[in-house]
Each structure stands twice: as structure tokens, then as C-alpha cells.
């Protein structure tokens, strides 16, 4: 029996749609009926995760927990959040439901297992919340993050993408930020924000790009198809 | 207050994702929080509409009605189905809920108001169910549909698209089918299947293409933003 995925979405809305299209692409199907069922709450009015993590805005946790409960009630067997920064609030989601959350951070870290030094392109809030640092602590790999000036550029690009700009110029500036991490020793770079992976794809950097969106989409397709097991909790 | 749209999706899964991305594109927004909330049941296991309409398969109406009830219970203010053929079963959906269904057929027919002769590219099942013929009966416009040989090609292309082929070759063959309707007098051609509009876009034909996906996405964005009213029932 196929599993139904519940998607806590809208962070941002385009990133959720991109995630869905990658799940479909990773599914081995030749007709509609071979695909996985996705229950999606694409709710862009979740309070801003960046503001909350920098201590300047409402806690998005209760809204995300309510969405999780709604998806569970609608029949989801497990949950995903195609947003890395949102995983700073993963405990609020897990506490709200009895179905498992497949973590975008866990699957992305697992995909970096062969790299001793990994570059991390993510949001300032995600870094401040130590979402990736804590996950990497157990692996022994070194994380290389942008410096303050690079972060200013990175956040500017992320908000431009959220406003609808996915032009080659934005992609080029994102590529430069990733390449700077390679120059500092990274042998792989994590696209650790689902907005970043709207403009940056594998092959654009001189090192492999580990797309958090692709890793979560592949794992989601695997769970839906029964090729991967998830533990509750 | 923004309205929440409930999307009865999965017919096919890629067409639903395409519809969502067009709603986002038609929304005037510069940050996540400006976008509309979409509750989506992307359920590819709805029984095949083509088979049912040709008298050879299970009735998809009860499954669609159940999805509609689930979306209403989850908080949807109105419903859409980004699938033209599914509107042969619209009565089953309307009977199941107390919120309105914004019809892809109604908005597409309205977009053709200036044309006395309109070409229709849609599925065999949609044509057999007279979904568009009945809607056009009140307008006085003439509908020009593919002949039997063209329909055989059209259905072959639609199922190739559902299987993941959106290559230029498929688009070119679809363009030829549309152009044949223009040669027979159509001054506009309806892309009346949300798979067709994955490969055929306005500008590819010598007459305007009226994309049912775009018409529904635009109307959905308008209702969500409060720029368009809907009546229940």
C-alpha cells in the first residue's frame, strides 16, 4: 500500500511547487495512477521564520503545528516540510502529531557522507538556529558557511527569489557564493534553502551541489512507494 | 480576508503542479505572506475519467466527492479541479459540499466570448460527455473539434504527456492538431485539457490559444484576492 505524504508548504509557495514537481519526477510512473498522493497545505501566511529566529517576529511553530494536525486528520501517513529554516521549529510539528516527520536536514546530511568539508548555503536564521551544525556534529565533517558580507548578499538573493526573480543574473550571483565556499575547501556544497535550489543546480559549481529539495523529494518518493521505512516520532 | 482555495488534483499530478505555479504567477506578491493559501489533494489514484466516460471503468465521482468533502473540512472556501474532463463529474462534487466550485469550463468559455468559431482540443471523454458543447450552446459560437483520426493522435499525445514526455516533438504534433482547427475556420483554439497546456502555449499557433489552465489559475487568484465573487452551488 502506498503511503500518503502531507506537505507543510508555502515556505515559499514556489519552493513547495518545485518540491512537488521533483517528487513526481523521482516517481517511477507511466500513468496517473502510479503516482504518490500528496496532501499539501501551501500556506504562505506562516509567520516569517527569519524574523522569528532573529527574535523580531511571531513564532511560526503554532501555525505549523496546526497545519500538521490538519494534514494528519486528512489522511497523511507522514509529513515533510520543503523548507530548511522551518526545521528550527520541527519539535513543535513533531509534538503536534503521531505520524513521523521526514527531515530535509537529515536526508541532506546523509547525502554528504563522503565529504570531509561541506559548504553550506542557507539562510541566516537557519544558521543562527544551528539546524545544520547540530546535525553535522555527529558526522565529523567540517561545515563551511558564508561570511557576514556573503550572508548579506545571500539573504538579498533569497528575498529576490521569493519576490519572483529567478533570472540568470540571480543564479550567477548565487553560483559565486557557492564557488567561494569551494575556494575555502568545500568538496561539496549544500543548497540548504529551497529558494536557493530554484536558481542553483548541480553542474553549476566546480564541486557537486547537494540539493536539499532533491534529497527530500527522492526520500519522499521512496517512502511513498514503500522503498524506505520511517520511524514515528 | 483572503479566500482559501481547495484543489481537487492529481488529474494528472504534473498538471496540478503546473496549475499551482500559474496561480502563484498570477498573484501580485512580493513576499511569501502576500500569496494565496492552497489546500491541495494531489490524488493520482482517482479512477480514469476516460475509461469511465467511455463506459469501461469505475465512476470517479465518489472519489472526487470524498476529496471535495476533505478539502471543505480542512478549511477551503471554494474548490477548483485543474482537469477539464473531470468536469463531466462536477455535479457529484457540487452535491457533496456546501462551498462553490469554480468551473474551468465556465472561465474558459467566457474567455472565448469574442470568437464566433472556436477550435477545441480536449480529450475524447470530455467531448463524449458534451462538457464544452453544453457550455457553448448558450453563446452561439461554433465549436470545431478534431476528427476521428486527429482524436486518435490527440489521445496518444495526452497519454505520452501523462507518462512524462513533454519534448518539443510532442509539442510540435500538438501544434499541428491545433493548426488543423484554425485551417477549418477557428479564430481561437481552446487548450481544453490541462495536459495539453503543458506542451502547447499561446504564440505557437497562428490563432490565439485559450489555455484552460491559465484561465482557471487567473480566476482562482482573483477569487483568493477578493477581486472576483463566487456564488455557492
XYZ file of C-alpha atoms in Angstrom:
466
model
C 0.000 0.000 0.000
C 1.374 3.389 -0.984
C 1.925 5.980 1.729
C 0.322 9.417 1.590
C 2.657 12.356 2.215
C 1.452 15.506 3.945
C 3.320 18.630 2.852
C 3.609 21.585 5.219
C 4.147 24.108 2.441
C 4.164 27.740 1.480
C 7.713 28.496 2.667
C 7.742 29.826 -0.019
C 4.870 28.826 -2.282
C 7.057 28.383 -5.378
C 9.525 26.219 -3.459
C 6.660 23.907 -2.467
C 5.508 23.608 -6.084
C 9.106 22.903 -7.139
C 9.341 20.195 -4.467
C 6.108 18.577 -5.682
C 7.308 18.510 -9.275
C 10.552 16.813 -8.181
C 8.664 14.156 -6.201
C 6.673 13.436 -9.364
C 9.887 13.292 -11.409
C 11.506 10.864 -8.917
C 8.482 8.555 -9.085
C 8.641 5.662 -11.492
C 5.295 6.071 -13.233
C 3.776 5.799 -16.678
C 0.184 6.811 -15.835
C -1.588 8.995 -13.280
C -2.496 6.062 -11.073
C 1.185 5.092 -10.497
C 1.951 8.371 -8.705
C 2.004 9.120 -4.992
C -0.802 11.002 -3.281
C 0.292 14.341 -1.822
C -1.860 16.303 0.602
C -0.483 19.822 0.503
C -1.186 22.828 2.683
C 0.531 25.577 0.683
C 0.096 28.246 3.345
C 2.192 31.323 2.651
C 0.860 33.160 5.705
C 3.046 31.265 8.170
C 4.874 33.964 10.171
C 8.335 34.726 8.750
C 10.863 32.183 10.008
C 13.782 34.599 9.578
C 12.205 37.282 11.740
C 11.269 34.777 14.445
C 14.750 33.232 14.603
C 16.328 36.664 14.869
C 13.952 37.447 17.765
C 11.909 40.002 15.855
C 8.632 38.294 14.925
C 5.840 35.885 15.815
C 6.632 32.230 16.495
C 5.621 30.224 13.384
C 5.617 26.974 15.412
C 1.921 27.034 16.431
C 0.764 27.693 12.842
C 2.982 24.888 11.523
C 1.700 22.562 14.275
C -1.895 23.351 13.279
C -1.125 22.593 9.629
C 0.493 19.294 10.693
C -2.623 18.310 12.646
C -4.817 19.180 9.669
C -2.746 17.065 7.299
C -2.769 14.129 9.723
C -6.557 14.428 10.062
C -6.863 14.481 6.245
C -5.071 11.154 5.975
C -1.326 11.832 5.711
C 0.882 8.903 6.772
C 3.966 11.082 7.200
C 4.918 14.748 6.905
C 7.566 16.784 5.109
C 8.456 20.484 5.135
C 10.209 21.624 1.941
C 11.941 24.446 3.839
C 15.224 24.053 5.691
C 14.805 27.018 8.036
C 11.405 25.702 9.147
C 13.215 22.744 10.699
C 14.280 25.042 13.528
C 10.631 24.548 14.581
C 10.473 20.809 13.833
C 9.913 19.921 17.502
C 6.646 21.887 17.526
C 5.496 19.895 14.491
C 6.575 16.533 15.925
C 4.835 17.256 19.234
C 1.563 18.028 17.449
C 1.089 14.733 15.587
C 1.574 10.997 15.925
C 2.892 10.488 12.364
C 6.609 10.864 11.529
C 8.290 13.927 10.025
C 10.821 13.102 7.295
C 13.507 15.746 7.917
C 15.035 17.628 4.983
C 18.113 18.199 7.141
C 18.651 14.510 7.923
C 18.396 13.398 4.290
C 20.673 16.225 3.115
C 23.329 15.486 5.747
C 23.176 11.787 4.823
C 23.865 12.704 1.190
C 27.125 14.436 2.263
C 28.569 11.382 3.986
C 31.568 11.092 1.643
C 32.723 14.679 2.139
C 35.018 15.824 4.965
C 34.420 19.529 4.270
C 30.992 20.694 3.175
C 29.906 24.180 2.124
C 26.533 25.364 3.398
C 24.357 27.874 1.577
C 21.356 28.501 3.776
C 19.504 31.356 5.454
C 20.835 33.428 8.309
C 18.002 32.189 10.515
C 18.747 28.549 9.703
C 22.393 29.073 10.627
C 21.532 31.011 13.800
C 19.267 28.146 14.886
C 22.189 25.684 14.358
C 19.920 23.371 12.341
C 22.762 22.019 10.191
C 25.596 22.430 12.695
C 23.841 20.165 15.204
C 23.046 17.577 12.525
C 26.668 17.577 11.305
C 28.153 17.350 14.815
C 27.770 13.558 14.775
C 29.397 13.094 11.353
C 32.812 14.673 11.927
C 32.586 16.633 8.679
C 33.566 20.271 8.719
C 30.913 22.838 7.732
C 31.987 25.929 5.781
C 29.445 28.772 5.843
C 29.425 32.186 4.124
C 30.999 35.113 5.958
C 28.948 38.129 7.070
C 29.323 40.033 3.792
C 28.419 36.941 1.772
C 25.409 36.349 4.031
C 24.131 39.850 3.336
C 24.236 39.081 -0.393
C 22.731 35.621 0.116
C 19.710 36.943 2.031
C 19.194 39.651 -0.591
C 19.144 36.960 -3.296
C 16.764 34.706 -1.328
C 14.236 37.501 -0.879
C 14.572 38.436 -4.579
C 13.759 34.810 -5.495
C 10.773 34.860 -3.120
C 9.613 38.014 -4.944
C 9.672 36.063 -8.224
C 13.110 36.810 -9.694
C 14.770 33.629 -10.954
C 16.801 35.352 -13.650
C 20.223 34.101 -14.788
C 21.768 37.109 -13.016
C 20.444 35.862 -9.673
C 21.683 32.358 -10.477
C 25.130 33.699 -11.343
C 25.444 35.604 -8.078
C 24.318 32.504 -6.178
C 26.904 30.459 -8.061
C 29.633 32.893 -6.982
C 28.629 32.468 -3.339
C 28.843 28.690 -3.685
C 32.163 28.879 -5.510
C 33.611 30.963 -2.665
C 32.917 28.033 -0.307
C 34.664 25.651 -2.714
C 37.658 28.019 -2.762
C 37.767 27.683 1.043
C 37.989 23.894 0.857
C 34.450 22.565 0.470
C 34.320 19.432 -1.722
C 30.510 19.625 -1.890
C 28.054 22.481 -1.347
C 24.626 22.121 0.236
C 21.770 24.065 -1.357
C 20.254 24.326 2.107
C 17.291 26.550 1.320
C 14.520 25.535 -1.080
C 14.632 29.009 -2.661
C 18.345 28.614 -3.459
C 17.696 25.408 -5.381
C 15.222 27.291 -7.593
C 18.218 29.038 -9.225
C 21.247 26.840 -8.394
C 21.531 23.298 -9.692
C 24.149 20.573 -9.800
C 26.741 21.198 -12.508
C 26.840 24.967 -12.000
C 29.630 24.715 -9.384
C 33.078 23.153 -9.654
C 32.042 20.834 -6.789
C 28.839 18.757 -6.503
C 25.743 20.590 -5.308
C 23.702 18.653 -2.755
C 20.185 19.982 -3.313
C 18.094 19.738 -0.150
C 14.971 19.879 -2.323
C 16.096 16.911 -4.425
C 17.185 14.892 -1.400
C 13.817 15.401 0.309
C 11.903 14.736 -2.918
C 13.789 11.491 -3.575
C 13.307 10.280 0.008
C 9.610 11.229 -0.147
C 9.084 9.273 -3.370
C 10.878 6.307 -1.752
C 8.706 6.371 1.381
C 5.520 6.737 -0.676
C 6.493 3.758 -2.813
C 7.394 1.633 0.221
C 11.127 1.547 -0.605
C 12.095 3.366 2.587
C 10.783 2.955 6.137
C 10.173 5.776 8.584
C 10.029 5.616 12.365
C 7.385 7.589 14.238
C 8.499 10.394 16.375
C -9.852 38.460 4.135
C -8.235 36.214 1.557
C -10.106 33.123 0.423
C -8.582 29.646 0.662
C -8.815 27.521 -2.487
C -9.208 23.751 -2.295
C -7.683 21.931 -5.271
C -9.070 18.553 -6.336
C -5.855 17.475 -8.033
C -3.896 14.602 -9.452
C -5.565 14.570 -12.881
C -2.682 14.360 -13.702
C -0.238 15.195 -10.911
C 2.005 17.330 -13.139
C -0.977 19.307 -14.444
C -1.933 20.149 -10.851
C 1.590 21.354 -10.086
C 1.547 23.425 -13.295
C -1.790 24.949 -12.237
C -0.407 25.848 -8.794
C 2.620 27.546 -10.287
C 0.370 29.607 -12.578
C -1.832 30.712 -9.649
C 1.338 31.877 -7.905
C 2.470 33.699 -11.069
C -0.929 35.440 -11.428
C -0.792 36.634 -7.809
C 0.541 40.112 -7.190
C 3.039 39.374 -4.436
C 6.498 40.398 -3.315
C 6.827 38.131 -0.256
C 5.511 34.738 0.894
C 2.788 36.285 3.038
C 1.148 38.036 0.017
C 0.287 34.719 -1.659
C -2.945 32.747 -1.554
C -3.329 29.650 0.576
C -3.948 26.497 -1.460
C -5.117 23.255 0.117
C -4.292 20.571 -2.428
C -5.251 16.930 -2.614
C -2.974 15.711 -5.398
C -4.542 12.286 -5.655
C -3.468 10.418 -8.790
C -5.459 7.306 -7.859
C -8.805 8.751 -8.934
C -10.274 6.198 -11.377
C -9.506 7.050 -15.011
C -12.020 9.603 -16.325
C -11.559 8.491 -19.945
C -12.428 4.883 -19.193
C -15.455 5.867 -17.119
C -16.846 8.214 -19.777
C -16.448 5.558 -22.431
C -18.377 3.134 -20.196
C -15.392 0.924 -19.426
C -14.280 1.794 -15.886
C -15.166 2.772 -12.324
C -17.052 6.009 -11.682
C -14.543 8.580 -10.372
C -17.387 10.735 -8.973
C -17.474 9.217 -5.467
C -13.681 9.572 -5.029
C -13.791 13.189 -6.222
C -16.746 13.881 -3.888
C -14.775 12.466 -0.958
C -11.787 14.669 -1.806
C -14.109 17.679 -2.012
C -15.517 16.938 1.444
C -11.995 16.569 2.851
C -10.895 19.914 1.408
C -14.018 21.635 2.757
C -13.381 20.136 6.203
C -9.763 21.346 6.033
C -10.904 24.940 5.530
C -11.302 25.543 1.797
C -13.667 28.415 0.909
C -14.115 27.247 -2.691
C -12.966 24.395 -4.919
C -11.296 24.022 -8.303
C -10.418 20.994 -10.442
C -7.499 21.643 -12.832
C -8.816 18.988 -15.230
C -11.392 19.642 -17.932
C -12.598 16.067 -18.339
C -13.249 15.820 -14.592
C -15.987 18.435 -15.041
C -18.164 15.691 -16.533
C -18.459 14.674 -12.858
C -18.842 18.202 -11.456
C -22.374 17.523 -10.214
C -21.081 14.798 -7.881
C -18.593 17.296 -6.433
C -21.164 20.084 -6.075
C -23.635 17.742 -4.362
C -21.003 16.724 -1.796
C -20.152 20.151 -0.377
C -21.679 23.493 0.539
C -18.832 25.597 -0.898
C -18.788 26.681 -4.567
C -16.867 25.009 -7.396
C -15.149 27.463 -9.754
C -15.541 25.703 -13.118
C -12.605 25.530 -15.525
C -15.132 25.184 -18.357
C -17.080 28.320 -17.443
C -13.992 30.538 -17.225
C -12.576 29.123 -20.472
C -15.836 29.630 -22.382
C -16.049 33.194 -21.024
C -12.560 33.876 -22.392
C -13.771 32.924 -25.901
C -16.617 35.464 -25.969
C -15.197 37.439 -28.906
C -14.853 34.446 -31.210
C -17.653 33.108 -33.438
C -15.786 29.905 -34.287
C -13.645 28.233 -31.636
C -11.399 25.192 -32.006
C -11.445 22.683 -29.152
C -8.516 20.463 -28.241
C -9.684 18.224 -25.436
C -9.980 14.549 -24.545
C -12.314 12.097 -26.197
C -14.076 11.563 -22.881
C -14.581 15.292 -22.360
C -16.110 15.587 -25.827
C -18.287 12.483 -25.365
C -19.635 13.971 -22.117
C -20.536 17.204 -24.020
C -18.833 19.285 -21.308
C -17.880 22.097 -23.708
C -20.718 21.683 -26.204
C -23.319 22.264 -23.478
C -21.431 25.280 -22.115
C -21.119 26.792 -25.615
C -24.771 26.173 -26.522
C -25.767 29.425 -24.805
C -23.119 31.555 -26.535
C -23.959 30.990 -30.201
C -20.313 30.352 -31.054
C -19.499 27.395 -33.273
C -17.215 24.681 -31.833
C -14.734 22.957 -34.147
C -13.377 19.668 -32.799
C -10.761 17.251 -34.180
C -11.959 14.471 -36.485
C -11.620 10.801 -35.541
C -8.109 10.387 -36.938
C -6.943 13.565 -35.217
C -8.521 12.396 -31.959
C -6.553 9.153 -32.099
C -3.349 11.207 -32.348
C -4.505 13.631 -29.661
C -5.196 10.888 -27.110
C -1.851 9.270 -27.900
C -0.124 12.594 -27.203
C -2.075 13.172 -23.963
C -1.091 9.787 -22.562
C 2.546 10.382 -23.629
C 2.499 13.659 -21.685
C 0.998 11.876 -18.661
C 3.887 9.403 -18.919
C 6.343 12.305 -18.649
C 7.137 13.203 -22.268
C 6.989 16.971 -22.808
C 9.525 17.012 -25.612
C 9.433 19.536 -28.463
C 8.338 16.709 -30.787
C 5.174 16.231 -28.729
C 4.596 19.996 -28.713
C 5.016 20.143 -32.477
C 2.475 17.366 -33.099
C 0.057 19.106 -30.723
C 0.605 22.364 -32.598
C -0.284 20.631 -35.885
C -3.572 19.408 -34.384
C -4.407 22.950 -33.281
C -3.412 24.418 -36.615
C -5.781 22.000 -38.400
C -8.670 23.546 -36.448
C -7.537 27.029 -37.474
C -7.475 25.847 -41.117
C -11.113 24.806 -40.659
C -12.124 28.301 -39.525
C -11.351 28.578 -35.817
C -10.225 32.081 -34.824
C -9.149 30.836 -31.372
C -8.248 27.375 -30.062
C -9.042 26.112 -26.569
C -6.354 24.111 -24.800
C -9.122 22.188 -23.090
C -7.074 19.621 -21.222
C -4.507 20.543 -18.575
C -2.046 18.066 -20.091
C -2.262 19.795 -23.482
C -1.268 23.148 -21.947
C 1.888 21.522 -20.579
C 3.237 21.443 -24.160
C 1.137 23.992 -26.101
C 1.233 27.688 -25.238
C -0.072 30.915 -26.704
C 2.041 32.093 -29.633
C 2.652 28.602 -31.018
C -0.473 28.731 -33.204
C -1.478 31.234 -35.892
C -4.589 31.970 -33.783
C -4.741 32.746 -30.048
C -4.611 29.778 -27.683
C -7.088 29.977 -24.812
C -5.385 27.941 -22.086
C -7.914 26.410 -19.702
C -5.146 26.135 -17.100
C -4.331 29.843 -17.327
C -7.994 30.870 -17.272
C -8.659 28.815 -14.146
C -5.433 29.985 -12.486
C -6.219 33.648 -13.154
C -9.778 33.311 -11.868
C -8.530 31.423 -8.799
C -6.001 34.144 -7.973
C -8.793 36.729 -8.400
C -11.196 34.912 -6.061
C -8.464 34.367 -3.456
C -7.582 38.067 -3.534
C -11.234 39.135 -3.278
C -11.344 40.609 -6.805
C -13.977 38.153 -8.003
C -17.091 36.839 -6.237
C -18.393 33.294 -6.417
C -21.912 32.054 -5.807
C -22.486 28.889 -3.852
C -23.912 25.895 -5.671
